[in-house]
Short mmCIF file of C-alpha atoms in Angstrom, two decimals:
data_model
loop_
_atom_site.label_atom_id
_atom_site.label_comp_id
_atom_site.label_asym_id
_atom_site.label_seq_id
_atom_site.Cartn_x
_atom_site.Cartn_y
_atom_site.Cartn_z
CA MET P 440 49.66 73.19 151.32
CA ASN P 441 52.86 73.03 149.35
CA PRO P 442 54.84 75.97 150.73
CA PHE P 443 57.45 75.94 147.99
CA ASP P 444 57.36 77.40 144.52
CA THR P 445 60.00 76.03 142.14
CA ASP P 446 59.09 77.99 139.02
CA LEU P 447 62.05 80.33 139.45
CA PRO P 448 65.06 78.83 137.60
CA GLY P 449 68.01 78.01 139.77
CA VAL P 450 66.51 78.48 143.22
CA ILE P 451 63.82 77.20 145.54
CA ARG P 452 61.65 80.19 146.28
CA TYR P 453 59.34 80.48 149.26
CA GLN P 454 55.66 81.03 148.52
CA VAL P 455 54.71 84.41 149.99
CA ALA P 456 51.67 86.19 151.28
CA THR P 457 51.26 89.70 149.92
CA THR P 458 49.46 91.37 152.81
CA SER P 459 49.86 91.48 156.57
CA SER P 460 47.38 92.61 159.19
CA GLY P 461 47.44 93.20 162.92
CA THR P 462 50.44 93.33 165.20
CA TYR P 463 52.94 90.50 165.23
CA ASP P 464 54.62 89.29 168.38
CA ALA P 465 57.90 89.39 166.49
CA ILE P 466 59.15 90.38 163.07
CA ILE P 467 62.43 88.82 161.99
CA VAL P 468 64.34 90.90 159.45
CA GLY P 469 66.49 88.47 157.48
CA GLY P 470 65.67 84.93 156.40
CA GLY P 471 69.09 83.38 156.83
CA HIS P 472 69.45 80.25 158.92
CA ASN P 473 69.65 82.09 162.24
CA GLY P 474 66.61 84.22 161.43
CA LEU P 475 64.65 81.10 160.49
CA VAL P 476 65.80 79.28 163.63
CA ALA P 477 64.65 82.21 165.79
CA ALA P 478 61.31 82.29 163.96
CA ALA P 479 60.84 78.53 164.31
CA PHE P 480 61.44 78.53 168.07
CA LEU P 481 59.14 81.52 168.59
CA ALA P 482 56.41 80.04 166.40
CA LYS P 483 56.74 76.74 168.22
CA ALA P 484 56.24 78.67 171.48
CA GLY P 485 52.93 79.97 170.11
CA ARG P 486 54.13 83.43 169.08
CA ARG P 487 52.86 85.13 165.94
CA VAL P 488 55.96 85.71 163.82
CA LEU P 489 56.77 87.10 160.40
CA VAL P 490 60.08 86.62 158.57
CA LEU P 491 61.01 89.23 155.97
CA GLU P 492 63.73 88.31 153.46
CA ALA P 493 65.03 90.75 150.83
CA ARG P 494 66.14 88.06 148.38
CA GLU P 495 63.80 85.81 146.40
CA VAL P 496 64.91 82.76 148.35
CA VAL P 497 65.34 82.09 152.06
CA GLY P 498 68.65 80.91 153.44
CA GLY P 499 70.97 83.90 153.33
CA LEU P 500 74.44 82.40 152.98
CA CYS P 501 72.98 78.91 153.44
CA TRP P 502 71.20 78.14 150.16
CA SER P 503 71.39 76.04 147.00
CA ARG P 504 70.75 76.63 143.32
CA GLU P 505 70.63 74.68 140.09
CA MET P 506 73.32 75.49 137.57
CA THR P 507 71.85 77.57 134.75
CA ASN P 508 73.61 75.82 131.86
CA ALA P 509 73.84 72.39 133.46
CA PRO P 510 70.31 71.32 134.48
CA GLY P 511 70.15 68.88 137.36
CA TYR P 512 73.45 70.01 138.92
CA GLN P 513 72.80 71.51 142.36
CA VAL P 514 75.42 73.68 144.10
CA SER P 515 75.63 75.55 147.41
CA PRO P 516 77.30 78.89 146.58
CA CYS P 517 78.21 79.80 150.16
CA SER P 518 78.10 77.63 153.27
CA LEU P 519 78.48 73.85 153.05
CA GLU P 520 80.02 72.22 156.13
CA PHE P 521 77.83 71.88 159.22
CA LEU P 522 80.46 71.69 161.94
CA LEU P 523 78.56 72.15 165.20
CA THR P 524 75.09 70.81 164.52
CA GLY P 525 76.07 67.50 166.10
CA VAL P 526 76.61 69.12 169.50
CA LYS P 527 73.73 68.45 171.88
CA PRO P 528 71.21 69.94 172.29
CA SER P 529 70.96 70.43 168.53
CA VAL P 530 68.44 72.79 166.93
CA ILE P 531 67.89 70.08 164.32
CA ASP P 532 66.58 67.66 166.94
CA GLN P 533 64.71 70.29 168.94
CA LEU P 534 62.82 71.46 165.84
CA ASN P 535 62.44 67.92 164.49
CA LEU P 536 63.69 68.98 161.06
CA ALA P 537 63.68 65.38 159.84
CA LYS P 538 59.88 65.74 159.77
CA TYR P 539 60.34 68.34 157.03
CA GLY P 540 62.47 66.15 154.82
CA LEU P 541 65.95 67.03 156.08
CA LYS P 542 68.44 64.20 155.53
CA TRP P 543 72.18 64.16 156.05
CA VAL P 544 75.38 62.99 154.43
CA TYR P 545 78.24 62.23 156.85
CA PRO P 546 81.70 62.49 155.26
CA THR P 547 84.29 60.28 156.91
CA THR P 548 87.21 62.39 155.65
CA LEU P 549 87.30 66.02 156.71
CA THR P 550 90.04 67.13 154.32
CA THR P 551 93.13 65.72 152.62
CA GLY P 552 96.33 67.60 152.01
CA LEU P 553 97.56 66.74 148.51
CA PHE P 554 101.10 67.56 147.44
CA PRO P 555 102.80 68.04 144.05
CA ASP P 556 104.74 64.77 144.32
CA GLY P 557 101.54 62.75 144.78
CA SER P 558 101.85 62.24 148.53
CA TYR P 559 98.75 62.96 150.59
CA MET P 560 97.71 63.49 154.20
CA PRO P 561 94.06 62.68 155.01
CA PHE P 562 92.37 63.98 158.15
CA TYR P 563 89.61 61.53 158.98
CA LYS P 564 86.84 61.96 161.51
CA ASP P 565 88.38 58.86 163.08
CA LEU P 566 91.24 60.31 165.11
CA SER P 567 93.15 57.02 165.30
CA LYS P 568 93.19 56.67 161.49
CA THR P 569 94.45 60.24 161.17
CA VAL P 570 97.21 59.68 163.71
CA GLU P 571 98.18 56.46 161.95
CA HIS P 572 98.63 58.29 158.65
CA ILE P 573 100.58 61.15 160.24
CA ARG P 574 102.93 58.51 161.66
CA ARG P 575 104.00 57.68 158.09
CA PHE P 576 105.54 61.13 157.91
CA SER P 577 106.64 61.62 161.51
CA ARG P 578 106.16 59.66 164.74
CA ARG P 579 106.70 62.85 166.71
CA ASP P 580 104.02 64.71 164.74
CA ALA P 581 101.56 61.86 165.27
CA VAL P 582 101.99 62.06 169.04
CA LYS P 583 101.76 65.84 169.01
CA TYR P 584 98.63 65.84 166.87
CA GLU P 585 96.81 63.49 169.22
CA GLN P 586 97.81 65.64 172.17
CA LEU P 587 96.72 68.83 170.43
CA VAL P 588 93.34 67.37 169.51
CA GLY P 589 92.84 66.29 173.11
CA GLN P 590 93.64 69.78 174.40
CA ILE P 591 91.34 71.56 171.95
CA THR P 592 88.51 69.07 172.37
CA ALA P 593 88.68 69.41 176.16
CA THR P 594 88.54 73.20 175.85
CA LEU P 595 85.61 73.13 173.43
CA SER P 596 83.73 70.60 175.56
CA ALA P 597 84.04 72.88 178.58
CA ALA P 598 82.86 75.89 176.58
CA MET P 599 79.94 74.29 174.71
CA PRO P 600 77.35 74.52 177.52
CA TYR P 601 78.17 78.22 177.93
CA PHE P 602 77.91 78.90 174.19
CA GLN P 603 74.35 77.60 174.12
CA GLY P 604 73.00 79.94 176.77
CA HIS P 605 72.92 83.61 177.70
CA PRO P 606 76.43 85.15 177.73
CA PHE P 607 75.93 86.89 181.10
CA ARG P 608 73.03 85.09 182.76
CA VAL P 609 74.61 81.65 183.09
CA ARG P 610 72.21 78.93 184.25
CA PRO P 611 73.37 76.70 187.13
CA ALA P 612 72.98 73.54 185.04
CA MET P 613 75.27 74.92 182.36
CA LEU P 614 77.80 76.05 184.95
CA ALA P 615 77.75 72.57 186.47
CA GLN P 616 78.44 70.98 183.08
CA THR P 617 81.33 73.34 182.43
CA MET P 618 82.83 72.71 185.87
CA LYS P 619 82.53 68.96 185.29
CA HIS P 620 84.56 69.23 182.07
CA LEU P 621 87.11 71.49 183.75
CA ALA P 622 87.56 69.06 186.61
CA LYS P 623 88.16 66.15 184.21
CA GLY P 624 90.70 67.91 182.00
CA ARG P 625 91.97 71.04 183.71
CA LYS P 626 95.48 70.84 182.24
CA ASP P 627 94.23 70.12 178.73
CA VAL P 628 91.75 73.01 178.93
CA ALA P 629 94.50 75.40 179.97
CA ARG P 630 96.71 74.25 177.10
CA GLY P 631 93.81 74.45 174.66
CA ALA P 632 93.07 78.00 175.76
CA ARG P 633 96.69 78.88 175.05
CA VAL P 634 96.27 77.46 171.53
CA PHE P 635 93.26 79.72 170.93
CA LEU P 636 95.14 82.81 172.09
CA ASN P 637 98.15 81.99 169.95
CA SER P 638 98.56 82.30 166.17
CA ILE P 639 97.94 79.49 163.71
CA GLU P 640 101.57 79.72 162.64
CA SER P 641 102.93 79.48 166.19
CA VAL P 642 100.72 76.51 167.05
CA LEU P 643 101.77 74.61 163.92
CA GLU P 644 105.48 75.41 164.20
CA GLU P 645 105.55 74.56 167.90
CA ASN P 646 103.88 71.18 167.46
CA PHE P 647 104.87 69.80 164.05
CA GLU P 648 107.95 69.32 161.94
CA ARG P 649 106.52 68.13 158.61
CA GLU P 650 104.91 70.40 156.01
CA GLU P 651 102.59 67.53 155.11
CA VAL P 652 100.91 68.12 158.47
CA LYS P 653 101.36 71.87 158.88
CA ALA P 654 100.28 73.05 155.44
CA PRO P 655 96.84 71.36 155.28
CA LEU P 656 96.06 72.33 158.87
CA GLY P 657 97.02 75.93 158.15
CA THR P 658 95.03 76.06 154.92
CA TYR P 659 91.94 74.49 156.47
CA SER P 660 92.09 77.10 159.21
CA LEU P 661 92.10 80.09 156.86
CA ALA P 662 88.59 81.14 157.82
CA SER P 663 90.55 83.62 159.94
CA TRP P 664 90.68 85.69 156.72
CA GLY P 665 94.16 86.93 157.43
CA PRO P 666 97.80 86.09 158.00
CA ILE P 667 98.48 82.91 159.92
CA ALA P 668 100.91 84.81 162.18
CA GLU P 669 98.17 86.91 163.80
CA PRO P 670 97.75 86.36 167.56
CA GLY P 671 94.36 84.85 168.38
CA SER P 672 93.96 83.15 165.02
CA GLY P 673 94.75 79.85 166.75
CA VAL P 674 91.05 79.62 167.66
CA TYR P 675 90.45 78.51 164.07
CA MET P 676 92.42 75.33 164.75
CA ALA P 677 89.28 74.18 166.53
CA VAL P 678 87.51 73.94 163.17
CA LEU P 679 89.51 70.88 162.22
CA THR P 680 90.59 69.23 165.44
CA GLY P 681 87.29 69.80 167.29
CA ILE P 682 85.25 67.88 164.73
CA HIS P 683 87.05 64.63 165.45
CA GLN P 684 84.70 64.75 168.43
CA TRP P 685 81.42 65.84 166.80
CA GLY P 686 81.96 65.19 163.12
CA VAL P 687 80.76 67.16 160.12
CA ARG P 688 77.64 66.69 158.06
CA ARG P 689 76.00 68.15 154.96
CA PRO P 690 72.31 68.27 154.05
CA MET P 691 71.49 65.79 151.31
CA GLY P 692 70.62 67.83 148.23
CA GLY P 693 72.66 70.86 149.26
CA SER P 694 72.77 73.44 152.06
CA GLY P 695 69.45 74.91 150.97
CA GLN P 696 67.68 71.79 152.20
CA PHE P 697 68.51 72.86 155.76
CA THR P 698 66.91 76.30 155.43
CA ARG P 699 64.06 74.82 153.39
CA ALA P 700 63.27 72.50 156.33
CA LEU P 701 63.53 75.42 158.75
CA ALA P 702 61.11 77.47 156.64
CA ALA P 703 58.64 74.58 156.52
CA CYS P 704 58.91 74.27 160.31
CA VAL P 705 58.13 77.98 160.74
CA VAL P 706 55.01 77.71 158.56
CA ASP P 707 53.92 74.42 160.17
CA HIS P 708 53.83 76.19 163.55
CA GLY P 709 51.83 79.14 162.21
CA GLY P 710 54.63 81.52 161.27
CA GLU P 711 54.70 83.57 158.07
CA ILE P 712 57.52 84.17 155.60
CA ARG P 713 57.75 86.78 152.89
CA VAL P 714 60.61 86.81 150.38
CA ALA P 715 61.57 89.52 147.87
CA THR P 716 60.46 91.88 150.65
CA PRO P 717 63.27 94.27 151.57
CA VAL P 718 62.94 96.39 154.70
CA ARG P 719 63.65 100.10 154.32
CA GLN P 720 63.69 100.97 157.99
CA ILE P 721 62.91 99.64 161.45
CA GLN P 722 60.24 101.85 163.01
CA VAL P 723 61.13 103.39 166.38
CA ARG P 724 58.87 105.51 168.59
CA GLY P 725 59.78 106.76 172.03
CA GLY P 726 63.00 104.75 172.00
CA ARG P 727 61.18 101.46 171.28
CA ALA P 728 60.97 99.42 168.09
CA THR P 729 57.37 99.21 166.88
CA GLY P 730 57.68 97.42 163.56
CA VAL P 731 59.16 97.91 160.10
CA GLU P 732 58.62 99.92 156.95
CA LEU P 733 59.14 98.07 153.68
CA THR P 734 60.69 99.60 150.58
CA ASN P 735 57.21 99.71 149.00
CA GLY P 736 55.99 101.94 151.84
CA GLU P 737 54.04 99.28 153.72
CA VAL P 738 54.32 99.50 157.52
CA ILE P 739 53.98 96.32 159.62
CA ALA P 740 53.62 96.52 163.40
CA ALA P 741 55.31 94.22 165.90
CA LYS P 742 55.86 94.04 169.65
CA GLN P 743 59.49 92.93 169.12
CA VAL P 744 61.82 93.14 166.11
CA ILE P 745 64.82 90.87 165.53
CA GLY P 746 67.50 92.02 163.11
CA ALA P 747 68.90 88.69 161.91
CA VAL P 748 71.41 90.55 159.76
CA ASP P 749 74.97 91.72 160.24
CA PRO P 750 75.37 94.30 163.03
CA TYR P 751 76.58 97.13 160.78
CA THR P 752 73.57 96.80 158.46
CA LEU P 753 71.19 96.68 161.42
CA ILE P 754 72.53 99.73 163.23
CA GLU P 755 73.79 101.95 160.41
CA ARG P 756 71.37 101.13 157.59
CA LEU P 757 68.06 100.04 159.08
CA VAL P 758 67.62 102.37 162.07
CA ASP P 759 67.33 106.17 162.02
CA PRO P 760 70.79 107.38 163.17
CA LYS P 761 69.29 109.71 165.79
CA GLU P 762 67.83 106.68 167.61
CA ILE P 763 71.31 105.20 168.16
CA PRO P 764 73.71 106.56 170.82
CA ASP P 765 77.02 108.05 169.66
CA ASP P 766 78.95 105.34 171.52
CA THR P 767 77.22 102.64 169.47
CA HIS P 768 77.96 104.45 166.21
CA GLY P 769 81.56 104.56 167.37
CA GLU P 770 81.54 100.82 168.03
CA MET P 771 80.28 100.22 164.49
CA ARG P 772 83.08 102.34 163.06
CA GLY P 773 85.64 100.43 165.11
CA MET P 774 84.18 96.96 164.58
CA GLN P 775 86.57 94.65 162.77
CA VAL P 776 85.10 93.15 159.60
CA SER P 777 87.49 91.61 157.06
CA ARG P 778 90.11 93.77 158.72
CA HIS P 779 93.04 92.45 156.69
CA GLY P 780 91.47 93.17 153.32
CA VAL P 781 91.51 89.51 152.22
CA TYR P 782 88.65 87.08 151.84
CA ILE P 783 87.74 84.12 149.62
CA PHE P 784 86.83 83.76 145.98
CA LYS P 785 84.43 80.86 145.44
CA SER P 786 83.70 79.10 142.18
CA ASP P 787 81.06 76.37 141.87
CA MET P 788 81.31 74.11 138.86
CA ALA P 789 79.34 71.39 137.12
CA LEU P 790 81.74 68.80 135.67
CA SER P 791 81.10 66.21 132.97
CA GLY P 792 83.34 63.71 134.77
CA ARG P 793 85.31 63.06 137.93
CA PRO P 794 88.76 64.60 138.51
CA THR P 795 91.61 62.09 138.58
CA PHE P 796 95.05 62.42 140.13
CA PRO P 797 97.68 60.51 138.12
CA LYS P 798 100.57 61.35 140.46
CA LEU P 799 98.77 60.00 143.51
CA LYS P 800 100.89 57.49 145.40
CA GLY P 801 98.75 54.40 145.90
CA GLU P 802 95.07 53.61 145.49
CA VAL P 803 92.83 55.92 147.48
CA ASP P 804 89.09 55.88 148.04
CA ASP P 805 87.21 58.63 146.17
CA GLU P 806 85.87 60.13 149.40
CA VAL P 807 89.40 60.66 150.69
CA MET P 808 89.97 62.85 147.63
CA SER P 809 86.62 64.64 147.80
CA THR P 810 87.89 67.49 150.00
CA LEU P 811 91.41 68.71 149.32
CA THR P 812 93.77 71.42 150.48
CA LEU P 813 96.21 72.35 147.73
CA CYS P 814 98.98 74.34 149.34
CA PRO P 815 102.35 72.61 149.76
CA THR P 816 103.95 74.78 152.48
CA LEU P 817 103.17 77.37 155.13
CA GLU P 818 105.33 79.78 153.14
CA HIS P 819 102.68 79.71 150.41
CA LEU P 820 100.15 80.90 153.00
CA ARG P 821 102.45 83.63 154.27
CA ARG P 822 103.21 84.95 150.79
CA SER P 823 99.62 84.84 149.54
CA ALA P 824 98.40 86.73 152.64
CA TYR P 825 101.03 89.43 152.11
CA LEU P 826 100.11 89.78 148.44
CA GLY P 827 96.39 89.78 149.20
CA MET P 828 96.72 92.53 151.78
CA THR P 829 98.47 94.65 149.14
CA GLY P 830 95.72 93.98 146.60
CA ASP P 831 97.55 91.39 144.53
CA TYR P 832 98.04 87.65 143.99
CA ASP P 833 100.35 85.29 142.11
CA ASP P 834 100.03 81.85 140.52
CA ASN P 835 100.35 80.01 143.86
CA ILE P 836 96.81 80.53 145.14
CA PRO P 837 96.03 78.42 148.26
CA LEU P 838 92.96 76.31 147.54
CA THR P 839 90.46 74.12 149.26
CA THR P 840 88.37 72.10 146.82
CA ILE P 841 85.30 69.97 147.53
CA VAL P 842 83.51 67.49 145.30
CA PRO P 843 80.33 67.01 147.39
CA SER P 844 78.63 64.87 144.73
CA ILE P 845 81.02 62.01 145.53
CA SER P 846 79.06 61.32 148.71
CA ASP P 847 75.74 62.84 147.61
CA ARG P 848 74.61 61.79 144.11
CA SER P 849 71.38 63.78 144.43
CA LEU P 850 73.46 66.82 143.47
CA VAL P 851 73.84 65.64 139.87
CA PRO P 852 71.30 64.40 137.29
CA PRO P 853 70.16 60.77 137.70
CA GLY P 854 72.55 58.43 135.91
CA SER P 855 75.10 61.19 135.36
CA GLY P 856 78.79 60.42 135.45
CA GLY P 857 79.52 64.04 136.31
CA ASP P 858 80.28 65.82 139.55
CA THR P 859 80.01 69.19 141.26
CA LEU P 860 83.25 70.93 142.23
CA TYR P 861 83.53 73.78 144.73
CA MET P 862 86.75 75.78 144.70
CA TYR P 863 87.63 78.12 147.57
CA ALA P 864 90.56 80.42 146.80
CA PHE P 865 91.99 81.86 150.02
CA ASN P 866 93.79 85.12 150.78
CA THR P 867 91.97 86.74 147.87
CA PRO P 868 92.28 90.55 147.92
CA ILE P 869 88.94 92.27 148.50
CA LYS P 870 90.15 95.32 146.57
CA LEU P 871 92.63 94.89 143.74
CA SER P 872 95.57 97.23 143.30
CA GLY P 873 96.53 99.08 140.13
CA GLY P 874 93.05 100.23 139.25
CA ARG P 875 91.82 96.69 138.54
CA ASP P 876 88.33 95.52 139.54
CA TRP P 877 86.79 92.10 140.07
CA GLU P 878 84.24 92.53 137.31
CA THR P 879 87.06 92.26 134.76
CA GLU P 880 89.55 90.25 136.85
CA SER P 881 87.38 87.28 137.85
CA GLU P 882 87.92 85.26 134.68
CA LEU P 883 91.71 85.52 134.93
CA TYR P 884 91.67 84.69 138.63
CA VAL P 885 89.59 81.55 138.13
CA LYS P 886 91.86 80.53 135.25
CA ARG P 887 94.91 80.80 137.51
CA ALA P 888 93.21 78.95 140.36
CA MET P 889 92.08 76.18 138.02
CA ALA P 890 95.62 75.92 136.71
CA VAL P 891 96.65 75.04 140.27
CA PHE P 892 93.96 72.34 140.42
CA ASP P 893 94.84 71.06 136.94
CA SER P 894 98.46 70.60 138.02
CA TYR P 895 97.14 67.91 140.39
CA ALA P 896 94.15 66.70 138.32
CA PRO P 897 94.99 67.35 134.65
CA GLY P 898 92.10 67.97 132.31
CA THR P 899 89.59 69.09 134.94
CA SER P 900 89.20 72.50 133.27
CA ASP P 901 88.09 70.74 130.09
CA MET P 902 85.25 69.03 131.96
CA VAL P 903 83.57 72.24 133.17
CA LEU P 904 79.96 72.41 131.89
CA ASP P 905 78.98 75.53 133.82
CA ARG P 906 80.43 77.78 136.49
CA TYR P 907 79.07 80.13 139.13
CA ASP P 908 81.65 82.54 140.57
CA THR P 909 81.44 84.71 143.66
CA SER P 910 84.17 87.32 144.10
CA PRO P 911 84.64 89.10 147.45
CA PRO P 912 82.55 92.15 146.39
CA GLU P 913 79.79 89.83 145.15
CA PHE P 914 79.44 88.25 148.59
CA GLU P 915 78.37 91.72 149.72
CA SER P 916 76.18 92.76 146.79
CA ARG P 917 74.34 89.44 146.39
CA TYR P 918 73.71 88.69 150.04
CA HIS P 919 73.30 92.17 151.53
CA VAL P 920 76.02 91.47 154.08
CA TYR P 921 78.40 94.26 155.10
CA LYS P 922 81.76 93.59 153.42
CA GLY P 923 80.39 90.18 152.40
CA ASN P 924 81.75 88.52 155.54
CA TYR P 925 80.36 85.09 156.53
CA SER P 926 81.07 85.86 160.18
CA HIS P 927 79.43 89.33 160.07
CA ALA P 928 82.06 90.46 162.59
CA ASP P 929 85.56 89.01 162.62
CA LEU P 930 86.26 86.31 165.21
CA SER P 931 89.10 88.35 166.66
CA LEU P 932 90.10 88.34 170.32
CA ALA P 933 88.28 91.64 170.92
CA GLN P 934 85.09 90.35 169.30
CA LEU P 935 84.76 86.95 170.93
CA GLY P 936 83.16 86.06 174.22
CA PRO P 937 80.20 87.65 176.00
CA TRP P 938 80.58 91.09 174.38
CA ARG P 939 80.35 89.80 170.81
CA PRO P 940 80.13 91.71 168.54
CA THR P 941 80.35 94.95 170.59
CA PRO P 942 79.28 95.97 174.12
CA SER P 943 76.16 97.80 172.89
CA LEU P 944 74.94 94.72 171.02
CA ALA P 945 75.97 92.09 173.55
CA ALA P 946 73.47 89.49 174.74
CA TYR P 947 71.33 90.03 171.60
CA ARG P 948 70.06 93.41 172.81
CA THR P 949 70.53 96.79 171.13
CA PRO P 950 70.26 100.35 172.52
CA VAL P 951 66.69 100.42 171.13
CA LYS P 952 64.14 98.69 173.37
CA GLY P 953 62.36 95.85 171.64
CA LEU P 954 65.02 95.62 168.92
CA TRP P 955 67.25 92.55 169.02
CA HIS P 956 70.34 91.49 167.10
CA SER P 957 70.93 87.91 165.97
CA GLY P 958 72.97 86.05 163.37
CA SER P 959 76.59 85.14 162.79
CA GLY P 960 77.78 88.39 164.35
CA ALA P 961 76.05 87.63 167.65
CA PHE P 962 77.20 85.48 170.56
CA PRO P 963 78.67 82.94 170.53
CA MET P 964 80.16 82.75 167.00
CA SER P 965 79.48 82.17 163.34
CA TYR P 966 79.32 78.74 161.62
CA LEU P 967 76.20 76.74 160.86
CA SER P 968 74.82 75.88 164.27
CA GLY P 969 71.69 78.01 164.69
CA TRP P 970 72.73 78.79 168.27
CA PRO P 971 72.50 82.60 167.96
CA GLY P 972 68.99 82.29 166.53
CA ARG P 973 67.88 79.90 169.26
CA ASN P 974 69.41 82.01 172.03
CA THR P 975 67.80 85.18 170.64
CA ALA P 976 64.38 83.50 170.44
CA ARG P 977 64.68 82.50 174.10
CA GLU P 978 65.32 86.13 175.12
CA VAL P 979 62.54 87.54 172.93
CA ASP P 980 60.04 85.00 174.26
CA ARG P 981 61.06 85.99 177.79
CA ALA P 982 60.51 89.68 176.97
CA LEU P 983 57.10 88.96 175.45
CA ALA P 984 56.07 86.97 178.52
CA LYS P 985 57.06 89.85 180.83
CA SER P 986 54.92 92.29 178.86
CA GLU P 987 51.81 90.12 179.00
#
């Protein structure tokens, strides 16, 4: 059986069954990567599972599409970098996703800070090469960077075993691994923990003297969606420095190849997937989830229901309010989601050629220039955050740009000399001031952002064959995610750790028996790892076994 139907332009759509019968062991509401991971592990354990996805394609924020006006150009409109999938045990290995055609591209350069005068600062996976390049700007900064990476890596290594288990019921083997890491690097772990509790700005100013080091690190860490001076935002420094240890990879052919492989794994183990099948409500009787009602009126029964969606949508939109305690409603009102009012604007482009950088000092390999941060100073980050929080922006938009087709030529037509360009504009206001809206403002915003890129790579705008933009409101409307937030719930100090995202939804449970919460808003964190889905599946399988 070929489980995929490619007759829908621009996407890979999952072939669906139109009827369901009997009672499922588990229904998973939401076919993003965590929902599919949960379904795959449960199906592999012999459970009868059904995944219900509202959109016409699985993947959630991890998907790919062909450009409408540039056939053969594949882009990934949301997630791209797989930062934690190399940490063992990996869901990729456990589910044997290579069997379902999943292949990887391994970039050797994580990002490169490029500056108006043509100087550049690459951050390689190879720590020694990175330190060597930093030394060209500052010997002191090179020493400090190596120390900082050591501290953060030691802290992450100690935490990783805990992240991959139950947040409260810690297994002895995991505790032993954590204690082993703590014993080896107790001082580094303590210093790394201080970094996480601090602000990005404080960490950078304390450790480095050159903007060539500070500015790219600060820009690359802007997944904090807020000002770099906020306490606790230092945890985002782990995104860059931690992957010197584990590396980063991308699915060959785009992010959608990862969720396509997951979907094939689910079906191969007997699971079912239905797309274009929105859920109206989760059915609850006697305080227990009993199944779901679809928007077409169909009711499907299940012993357990997993809401692999953001916590606000699960609690406030999919469950009858009277079934939820007042305290939980209060937690949803107080939950921090895009709390600063800034997010990203993403534009995916098909180019007829490859951007060139005439001011660049020296000959540089194309891959070094494939991922760039374009923000010359920390002051640019401070000012853009202030403007964004007031609903405005200026011409100095901080950017990260990626040309993934440099390392993966399957993303462009065979024999093409073109490329795909992803542009992430940071500190973008979610709501614009002065009565403006994104429906009319998007074109101007992209023009200004591209002007920044053109100042480094002249003529790139003239090479654009097609473009696919996603403004902050469109992240919400297209992907059915509350406030359009990748993380579902901000990775703030109050929403990290065992009680993520809130006490009532900690440890994947909800106040409704038999209803579980999974996804980026669940423990331990967001990012493309599949850990929340795997951890949720473990708990649901345990609950099913107890009821048998």
